[in-house]
JSON list of C-alpha atoms in Angstrom, two decimals:
[
{"chain": "A", "resi": 1, "resn": "MET", "atom": "CA", "xyz": [26.67, -4.93, 17.19]},
{"chain": "A", "resi": 2, "resn": "LYS", "atom": "CA", "xyz": [23.95, -6.77, 14.49]},
{"chain": "A", "resi": 3, "resn": "SER", "atom": "CA", "xyz": [23.30, -10.33, 14.98]},
{"chain": "A", "resi": 4, "resn": "ARG", "atom": "CA", "xyz": [22.61, -11.68, 11.54]},
{"chain": "A", "resi": 5, "resn": "TYR", "atom": "CA", "xyz": [18.85, -11.95, 11.95]},
{"chain": "A", "resi": 6, "resn": "GLN", "atom": "CA", "xyz": [18.96, -7.93, 12.22]},
{"chain": "A", "resi": 7, "resn": "SER", "atom": "CA", "xyz": [21.00, -7.60, 8.45]},
{"chain": "A", "resi": 8, "resn": "ARG", "atom": "CA", "xyz": [18.75, -5.96, 6.26]},
{"chain": "A", "resi": 9, "resn": "GLY", "atom": "CA", "xyz": [19.36, -8.87, 3.69]},
{"chain": "A", "resi": 10, "resn": "TYR", "atom": "CA", "xyz": [17.36, -11.39, 6.62]},
{"chain": "A", "resi": 11, "resn": "ARG", "atom": "CA", "xyz": [15.28, -8.73, 6.50]},
{"chain": "A", "resi": 12, "resn": "SER", "atom": "CA", "xyz": [14.21, -8.72, 3.15]},
{"chain": "A", "resi": 13, "resn": "LEU", "atom": "CA", "xyz": [14.40, -12.22, 2.71]},
{"chain": "A", "resi": 14, "resn": "VAL", "atom": "CA", "xyz": [11.72, -12.38, 5.94]},
{"chain": "A", "resi": 15, "resn": "THR", "atom": "CA", "xyz": [9.63, -9.70, 3.93]},
{"chain": "A", "resi": 16, "resn": "LEU", "atom": "CA", "xyz": [9.88, -12.05, 0.21]},
{"chain": "A", "resi": 17, "resn": "ALA", "atom": "CA", "xyz": [8.81, -15.03, 2.49]},
{"chain": "A", "resi": 18, "resn": "THR", "atom": "CA", "xyz": [6.06, -13.18, 3.85]},
{"chain": "A", "resi": 19, "resn": "THR", "atom": "CA", "xyz": [4.72, -11.63, 0.94]},
{"chain": "A", "resi": 20, "resn": "LEU", "atom": "CA", "xyz": [4.96, -14.77, -0.94]},
{"chain": "A", "resi": 21, "resn": "ALA", "atom": "CA", "xyz": [3.12, -16.78, 1.94]},
{"chain": "A", "resi": 22, "resn": "LEU", "atom": "CA", "xyz": [0.10, -14.01, 1.70]},
{"chain": "A", "resi": 23, "resn": "ALA", "atom": "CA", "xyz": [-0.03, -13.70, -1.64]},
{"chain": "A", "resi": 24, "resn": "SER", "atom": "CA", "xyz": [-0.68, -17.76, -2.05]},
{"chain": "A", "resi": 25, "resn": "CYS", "atom": "CA", "xyz": [-3.22, -18.03, 0.53]},
{"chain": "A", "resi": 26, "resn": "SER", "atom": "CA", "xyz": [-5.06, -15.20, -0.97]},
{"chain": "A", "resi": 27, "resn": "GLY", "atom": "CA", "xyz": [-5.98, -16.52, -4.11]},
{"chain": "A", "resi": 28, "resn": "SER", "atom": "CA", "xyz": [-3.10, -14.75, -6.16]},
{"chain": "A", "resi": 29, "resn": "ASP", "atom": "CA", "xyz": [-2.35, -16.02, -9.28]},
{"chain": "A", "resi": 30, "resn": "THR", "atom": "CA", "xyz": [0.82, -14.77, -9.17]},
{"chain": "A", "resi": 31, "resn": "ALA", "atom": "CA", "xyz": [2.96, -13.87, -6.18]},
{"chain": "A", "resi": 32, "resn": "SER", "atom": "CA", "xyz": [5.80, -11.77, -7.92]},
{"chain": "A", "resi": 33, "resn": "ASP", "atom": "CA", "xyz": [2.88, -9.63, -9.26]},
{"chain": "A", "resi": 34, "resn": "ALA", "atom": "CA", "xyz": [2.08, -8.97, -5.07]},
{"chain": "A", "resi": 35, "resn": "THR", "atom": "CA", "xyz": [6.11, -8.57, -4.17]},
{"chain": "A", "resi": 36, "resn": "ALA", "atom": "CA", "xyz": [6.72, -6.12, -7.61]},
{"chain": "A", "resi": 37, "resn": "ASP", "atom": "CA", "xyz": [4.13, -3.50, -6.69]},
{"chain": "A", "resi": 38, "resn": "GLN", "atom": "CA", "xyz": [4.99, -3.47, -2.98]},
{"chain": "A", "resi": 39, "resn": "SER", "atom": "CA", "xyz": [8.49, -2.54, -3.49]},
{"chain": "A", "resi": 40, "resn": "PRO", "atom": "CA", "xyz": [8.57, 0.22, -1.57]},
{"chain": "A", "resi": 41, "resn": "MET", "atom": "CA", "xyz": [8.04, -1.48, 1.92]},
{"chain": "A", "resi": 42, "resn": "SER", "atom": "CA", "xyz": [11.88, -2.53, 3.63]},
{"chain": "A", "resi": 43, "resn": "GLY", "atom": "CA", "xyz": [12.29, -5.56, 5.57]},
{"chain": "A", "resi": 44, "resn": "SER", "atom": "CA", "xyz": [11.95, -3.84, 8.61]},
{"chain": "A", "resi": 45, "resn": "ASP", "atom": "CA", "xyz": [7.99, -3.91, 8.16]},
{"chain": "A", "resi": 46, "resn": "ALA", "atom": "CA", "xyz": [7.69, -7.25, 7.31]},
{"chain": "A", "resi": 47, "resn": "GLY", "atom": "CA", "xyz": [7.02, -7.74, 11.26]},
{"chain": "A", "resi": 48, "resn": "ALA", "atom": "CA", "xyz": [3.98, -5.20, 11.61]},
{"chain": "A", "resi": 49, "resn": "MET", "atom": "CA", "xyz": [2.22, -7.33, 9.10]},
{"chain": "A", "resi": 50, "resn": "SER", "atom": "CA", "xyz": [1.91, -10.58, 11.62]},
{"chain": "A", "resi": 51, "resn": "GLY", "atom": "CA", "xyz": [-0.17, -7.31, 13.53]},
{"chain": "A", "resi": 52, "resn": "MET", "atom": "CA", "xyz": [-2.67, -6.87, 10.51]},
{"chain": "A", "resi": 53, "resn": "GLY", "atom": "CA", "xyz": [-5.15, -8.57, 11.08]},
{"chain": "A", "resi": 54, "resn": "GLY", "atom": "CA", "xyz": [-8.08, -8.38, 8.57]},
{"chain": "A", "resi": 55, "resn": "MET", "atom": "CA", "xyz": [-5.04, -6.46, 6.48]},
{"chain": "A", "resi": 56, "resn": "GLN", "atom": "CA", "xyz": [-3.69, -9.57, 5.23]},
{"chain": "A", "resi": 57, "resn": "GLY", "atom": "CA", "xyz": [-7.04, -10.34, 2.84]},
{"chain": "A", "resi": 58, "resn": "MET", "atom": "CA", "xyz": [-7.53, -7.03, 1.80]},
{"chain": "A", "resi": 59, "resn": "GLN", "atom": "CA", "xyz": [-5.67, -8.14, -1.12]},
{"chain": "A", "resi": 60, "resn": "GLY", "atom": "CA", "xyz": [-8.23, -10.78, -2.08]},
{"chain": "A", "resi": 61, "resn": "MET", "atom": "CA", "xyz": [-11.14, -8.99, -1.08]},
{"chain": "A", "resi": 62, "resn": "GLY", "atom": "CA", "xyz": [-14.04, -7.20, -4.22]},
{"chain": "A", "resi": 63, "resn": "ASN", "atom": "CA", "xyz": [-12.94, -2.98, -4.53]},
{"chain": "A", "resi": 64, "resn": "GLY", "atom": "CA", "xyz": [-16.06, -2.22, -2.73]},
{"chain": "A", "resi": 65, "resn": "GLY", "atom": "CA", "xyz": [-14.67, -4.07, 0.86]},
{"chain": "A", "resi": 66, "resn": "MET", "atom": "CA", "xyz": [-11.24, -2.92, -0.31]},
{"chain": "A", "resi": 67, "resn": "MET", "atom": "CA", "xyz": [-12.10, 0.90, -0.54]},
{"chain": "A", "resi": 68, "resn": "ASP", "atom": "CA", "xyz": [-14.04, 1.43, 1.64]},
{"chain": "A", "resi": 69, "resn": "GLN", "atom": "CA", "xyz": [-11.63, -0.79, 4.54]},
{"chain": "A", "resi": 70, "resn": "MET", "atom": "CA", "xyz": [-8.71, 1.78, 3.22]},
{"chain": "A", "resi": 71, "resn": "GLN", "atom": "CA", "xyz": [-11.10, 4.74, 3.09]},
{"chain": "A", "resi": 72, "resn": "SER", "atom": "CA", "xyz": [-12.42, 4.14, 7.26]},
{"chain": "A", "resi": 73, "resn": "HIS", "atom": "CA", "xyz": [-8.44, 2.96, 7.42]},
{"chain": "A", "resi": 74, "resn": "MET", "atom": "CA", "xyz": [-7.92, 7.44, 6.47]},
{"chain": "A", "resi": 75, "resn": "ARG", "atom": "CA", "xyz": [-10.68, 8.46, 8.51]},
{"chain": "A", "resi": 76, "resn": "MET", "atom": "CA", "xyz": [-9.25, 6.64, 11.60]},
{"chain": "A", "resi": 77, "resn": "MET", "atom": "CA", "xyz": [-5.69, 8.40, 10.57]},
{"chain": "A", "resi": 78, "resn": "ASP", "atom": "CA", "xyz": [-6.77, 11.82, 9.96]},
{"chain": "A", "resi": 79, "resn": "GLY", "atom": "CA", "xyz": [-8.22, 11.94, 13.27]},
{"chain": "A", "resi": 80, "resn": "ALA", "atom": "CA", "xyz": [-5.21, 10.38, 14.99]},
{"chain": "A", "resi": 81, "resn": "GLY", "atom": "CA", "xyz": [-2.09, 12.51, 17.23]},
{"chain": "A", "resi": 82, "resn": "ALA", "atom": "CA", "xyz": [1.28, 12.62, 15.60]},
{"chain": "A", "resi": 83, "resn": "ASP", "atom": "CA", "xyz": [2.56, 9.45, 17.66]},
{"chain": "A", "resi": 84, "resn": "SER", "atom": "CA", "xyz": [-0.82, 7.30, 16.93]},
{"chain": "A", "resi": 85, "resn": "ILE", "atom": "CA", "xyz": [0.48, 8.40, 13.33]},
{"chain": "A", "resi": 86, "resn": "ALA", "atom": "CA", "xyz": [3.72, 7.20, 13.79]},
{"chain": "A", "resi": 87, "resn": "SER", "atom": "CA", "xyz": [2.95, 3.67, 15.47]},
{"chain": "A", "resi": 88, "resn": "MET", "atom": "CA", "xyz": [0.39, 2.82, 12.60]},
{"chain": "A", "resi": 89, "resn": "LEU", "atom": "CA", "xyz": [2.45, 3.75, 9.40]},
{"chain": "A", "resi": 90, "resn": "PRO", "atom": "CA", "xyz": [3.90, 0.33, 8.77]},
{"chain": "A", "resi": 91, "resn": "THR", "atom": "CA", "xyz": [0.57, -0.85, 8.60]},
{"chain": "A", "resi": 92, "resn": "HIS", "atom": "CA", "xyz": [-0.76, 1.30, 6.32]},
{"chain": "A", "resi": 93, "resn": "ARG", "atom": "CA", "xyz": [2.25, 1.32, 4.84]},
{"chain": "A", "resi": 94, "resn": "GLN", "atom": "CA", "xyz": [0.90, -2.68, 3.35]},
{"chain": "A", "resi": 95, "resn": "MET", "atom": "CA", "xyz": [-2.27, -1.10, 2.76]},
{"chain": "A", "resi": 96, "resn": "VAL", "atom": "CA", "xyz": [-1.12, 1.22, 0.85]},
{"chain": "A", "resi": 97, "resn": "ALA", "atom": "CA", "xyz": [1.64, -1.17, -1.41]},
{"chain": "A", "resi": 98, "resn": "ASN", "atom": "CA", "xyz": [-1.78, -4.18, -1.36]},
{"chain": "A", "resi": 99, "resn": "MET", "atom": "CA", "xyz": [-3.81, -1.53, -2.66]},
{"chain": "A", "resi": 100, "resn": "ILE", "atom": "CA", "xyz": [-1.94, -0.52, -5.93]},
{"chain": "A", "resi": 101, "resn": "ALA", "atom": "CA", "xyz": [-1.03, -4.29, -5.99]},
{"chain": "A", "resi": 102, "resn": "GLN", "atom": "CA", "xyz": [-4.73, -4.75, -6.57]},
{"chain": "A", "resi": 103, "resn": "PHE", "atom": "CA", "xyz": [-5.41, -2.18, -8.14]},
{"chain": "A", "resi": 104, "resn": "ASN", "atom": "CA", "xyz": [-2.97, -3.23, -11.19]},
{"chain": "A", "resi": 105, "resn": "LYS", "atom": "CA", "xyz": [-3.51, -6.99, -11.00]},
{"chain": "A", "resi": 106, "resn": "GLU", "atom": "CA", "xyz": [-6.92, -5.94, -11.81]},
{"chain": "A", "resi": 107, "resn": "MET", "atom": "CA", "xyz": [-6.04, -3.67, -14.57]},
{"chain": "A", "resi": 108, "resn": "ARG", "atom": "CA", "xyz": [-3.82, -6.24, -15.84]},
{"chain": "A", "resi": 109, "resn": "ASP", "atom": "CA", "xyz": [-6.16, -8.83, -15.81]},
{"chain": "A", "resi": 110, "resn": "MET", "atom": "CA", "xyz": [-8.76, -7.33, -17.76]},
{"chain": "A", "resi": 111, "resn": "ASN", "atom": "CA", "xyz": [-5.84, -5.46, -20.10]},
{"chain": "A", "resi": 112, "resn": "MET", "atom": "CA", "xyz": [-6.64, -2.18, -19.56]},
{"chain": "A", "resi": 113, "resn": "SER", "atom": "CA", "xyz": [-4.21, 0.13, -19.49]},
{"chain": "A", "resi": 114, "resn": "THR", "atom": "CA", "xyz": [-3.14, 3.11, -17.28]},
{"chain": "A", "resi": 115, "resn": "ASN", "atom": "CA", "xyz": [-3.17, 6.38, -18.28]},
{"chain": "A", "resi": 116, "resn": "THR", "atom": "CA", "xyz": [-0.18, 9.76, -16.83]},
{"chain": "A", "resi": 117, "resn": "GLU", "atom": "CA", "xyz": [-3.10, 10.83, -14.21]},
{"chain": "A", "resi": 118, "resn": "TRP", "atom": "CA", "xyz": [-2.80, 6.90, -12.96]},
{"chain": "A", "resi": 119, "resn": "ASN", "atom": "CA", "xyz": [0.59, 6.04, -13.48]},
{"chain": "A", "resi": 120, "resn": "ALA", "atom": "CA", "xyz": [1.96, 9.84, -11.89]},
{"chain": "A", "resi": 121, "resn": "THR", "atom": "CA", "xyz": [-0.52, 8.89, -8.64]},
{"chain": "A", "resi": 122, "resn": "VAL", "atom": "CA", "xyz": [1.00, 5.77, -8.29]},
{"chain": "A", "resi": 123, "resn": "ASP", "atom": "CA", "xyz": [4.57, 6.77, -8.66]},
{"chain": "A", "resi": 124, "resn": "SER", "atom": "CA", "xyz": [3.46, 9.88, -6.20]},
{"chain": "A", "resi": 125, "resn": "LEU", "atom": "CA", "xyz": [1.89, 7.27, -3.59]},
{"chain": "A", "resi": 126, "resn": "ARG", "atom": "CA", "xyz": [5.25, 4.90, -3.92]},
{"chain": "A", "resi": 127, "resn": "ALA", "atom": "CA", "xyz": [7.03, 7.62, -3.06]},
{"chain": "A", "resi": 128, "resn": "ASP", "atom": "CA", "xyz": [5.03, 8.89, -0.33]},
{"chain": "A", "resi": 129, "resn": "LEU", "atom": "CA", "xyz": [5.60, 5.31, 0.93]},
{"chain": "A", "resi": 130, "resn": "THR", "atom": "CA", "xyz": [8.94, 5.57, 0.80]},
{"chain": "A", "resi": 131, "resn": "GLN", "atom": "CA", "xyz": [9.75, 8.81, 2.48]},
{"chain": "A", "resi": 132, "resn": "MET", "atom": "CA", "xyz": [7.26, 8.58, 4.96]},
{"chain": "A", "resi": 133, "resn": "PRO", "atom": "CA", "xyz": [9.67, 6.78, 7.34]},
{"chain": "A", "resi": 134, "resn": "ASP", "atom": "CA", "xyz": [12.15, 9.63, 7.62]},
{"chain": "A", "resi": 135, "resn": "MET", "atom": "CA", "xyz": [9.75, 12.02, 8.89]},
{"chain": "A", "resi": 136, "resn": "ARG", "atom": "CA", "xyz": [9.36, 12.54, 12.67]},
{"chain": "A", "resi": 137, "resn": "ALA", "atom": "CA", "xyz": [5.75, 12.69, 13.73]},
{"chain": "A", "resi": 138, "resn": "THR", "atom": "CA", "xyz": [4.85, 15.62, 14.07]},
{"chain": "A", "resi": 139, "resn": "GLU", "atom": "CA", "xyz": [6.24, 16.04, 9.55]},
{"chain": "A", "resi": 140, "resn": "LEU", "atom": "CA", "xyz": [3.88, 12.70, 9.35]},
{"chain": "A", "resi": 141, "resn": "GLN", "atom": "CA", "xyz": [0.84, 14.45, 10.64]},
{"chain": "A", "resi": 142, "resn": "GLN", "atom": "CA", "xyz": [1.29, 17.04, 8.46]},
{"chain": "A", "resi": 143, "resn": "PHE", "atom": "CA", "xyz": [2.12, 15.11, 5.83]},
{"chain": "A", "resi": 144, "resn": "MET", "atom": "CA", "xyz": [-1.22, 12.95, 6.03]},
{"chain": "A", "resi": 145, "resn": "SER", "atom": "CA", "xyz": [-3.36, 15.42, 4.19]},
{"chain": "A", "resi": 146, "resn": "ALA", "atom": "CA", "xyz": [-1.81, 15.44, 0.90]},
{"chain": "A", "resi": 147, "resn": "HIS", "atom": "CA", "xyz": [-0.81, 11.89, 1.53]},
{"chain": "A", "resi": 148, "resn": "ASN", "atom": "CA", "xyz": [-5.30, 10.88, 1.69]},
{"chain": "A", "resi": 149, "resn": "ALA", "atom": "CA", "xyz": [-5.64, 13.09, -1.31]},
{"chain": "A", "resi": 150, "resn": "ARG", "atom": "CA", "xyz": [-3.56, 10.85, -3.18]},
{"chain": "A", "resi": 151, "resn": "VAL", "atom": "CA", "xyz": [-4.93, 7.70, -1.91]},
{"chain": "A", "resi": 152, "resn": "THR", "atom": "CA", "xyz": [-8.37, 8.98, -2.40]},
{"chain": "A", "resi": 153, "resn": "ARG", "atom": "CA", "xyz": [-7.49, 10.47, -6.06]},
{"chain": "A", "resi": 154, "resn": "LEU", "atom": "CA", "xyz": [-5.80, 6.52, -6.47]},
{"chain": "A", "resi": 155, "resn": "MET", "atom": "CA", "xyz": [-9.43, 4.56, -5.51]},
{"chain": "A", "resi": 156, "resn": "GLU", "atom": "CA", "xyz": [-11.97, 7.65, -7.49]},
{"chain": "A", "resi": 157, "resn": "SER", "atom": "CA", "xyz": [-9.40, 6.75, -10.37]},
{"chain": "A", "resi": 158, "resn": "HIS", "atom": "CA", "xyz": [-9.69, 2.90, -10.30]},
{"chain": "A", "resi": 159, "resn": "ARG", "atom": "CA", "xyz": [-13.34, 3.08, -9.60]},
{"chain": "A", "resi": 160, "resn": "LYS", "atom": "CA", "xyz": [-14.08, 5.23, -12.38]},
{"chain": "A", "resi": 161, "resn": "MET", "atom": "CA", "xyz": [-12.58, 3.33, -14.75]},
{"chain": "A", "resi": 162, "resn": "MET", "atom": "CA", "xyz": [-13.49, -0.21, -13.69]},
{"chain": "A", "resi": 163, "resn": "SER", "atom": "CA", "xyz": [-17.52, 1.44, -13.75]},
{"chain": "A", "resi": 164, "resn": "ASP", "atom": "CA", "xyz": [-15.95, 2.53, -17.24]},
{"chain": "A", "resi": 165, "resn": "MET", "atom": "CA", "xyz": [-15.33, -0.51, -18.40]},
{"chain": "A", "resi": 166, "resn": "LYS", "atom": "CA", "xyz": [-19.17, -2.02, -17.30]},
{"chain": "A", "resi": 167, "resn": "MET", "atom": "CA", "xyz": [-20.44, 0.07, -19.99]}
]
């Protein structure tokens, strides 16, 4: 029998409170932006956020640092075994959700519009984040190559759009 603390409603509330706290600590103007863009996260991942160390600050970092950190993380996951990937999944999902939220915020702040490719890639990544927790470790390991390609495509697209804006 589940205790009241294990209920889905309580976990969702904890996730929302944690997200709001992280957004306010990182200097974000609107905590609701971070919450809305991180919708793929389930309440059961709230505990994973506390063990993320330097990843919590990723949302407030400049593009270069955040993207370097994400590329390093993706290389680490690429070389990891199936069980290691499964154990890193909660942190990975949060990192990708934070990256999407940050990219979208930067684009809104600069009044940049998205294109079809951007929207499709973001939608695909959000679908990945939703599907991944239900995969077995070996399925995750096989899935990571395609997922990594989508993460990389989003980072490259964001980098290109930002450099085009500076011209």
